[in-house]
Amino acid sequence: MRPLRWFRETATAKRLRISKAFVSKQLQLLEVDLGVNLVIRSSRHLNLTEAGQSCFEAERASVTQHFTMLFSASLKKSLA
């Protein structure tokens, strides 16, 4: 699954040093994969749809769980 945390295309593109077009295309591909619109696009802004908000929250929880697991494994390794 493609990351869902990057809904601000311009800021994301700058932060990742990739083109805004690439971020936009990845978001569009994710919407096609899921079969739902994740954002409402206007000329200047992106707003999350209800489905987009749900996906964003689920992804945030998944990332948090992932880093918790990595920290826990690292801690166990250092104590061994």
Short mmCIF file of C-alpha atoms in Angstrom, two decimals, residues 47-78:
data_model
loop_
_atom_site.label_atom_id
_atom_site.label_comp_id
_atom_site.label_asym_id
_atom_site.label_seq_id
_atom_site.Cartn_x
_atom_site.Cartn_y
_atom_site.Cartn_z
CA ASN A 47 -9.22 18.64 1.57
CA LEU A 48 -9.63 15.13 2.88
CA THR A 49 -12.88 13.35 2.20
CA GLU A 50 -14.38 11.20 4.93
CA ALA A 51 -12.69 8.18 3.35
CA GLY A 52 -9.43 10.13 3.13
CA GLN A 53 -9.61 11.05 6.80
CA SER A 54 -10.26 7.42 7.75
CA CYS A 55 -7.32 6.22 5.65
CA PHE A 56 -5.07 8.93 7.05
CA GLU A 57 -5.90 7.98 10.64
CA ALA A 58 -5.43 4.27 9.92
CA GLU A 59 -2.06 4.91 8.28
CA ARG A 60 -0.92 7.12 11.14
CA ALA A 61 -1.78 4.33 13.59
CA SER A 62 0.06 1.82 11.39
CA VAL A 63 3.20 3.98 11.25
CA THR A 64 3.08 4.50 15.02
CA GLN A 65 2.76 0.76 15.57
CA HIS A 66 5.65 0.11 13.17
CA PHE A 67 8.01 2.49 14.99
CA THR A 68 6.92 1.12 18.38
CA MET A 69 7.80 -2.37 17.16
CA LEU A 70 11.20 -1.21 15.89
CA PHE A 71 11.95 0.58 19.17
CA SER A 72 10.91 -2.47 21.19
CA ALA A 73 13.10 -4.80 19.11
CA SER A 74 16.04 -2.41 19.38
CA LEU A 75 15.62 -2.15 23.13
CA LYS A 76 15.45 -5.95 23.53
CA LYS A 77 18.57 -6.33 21.41
CA SER A 78 20.50 -3.77 23.46
#
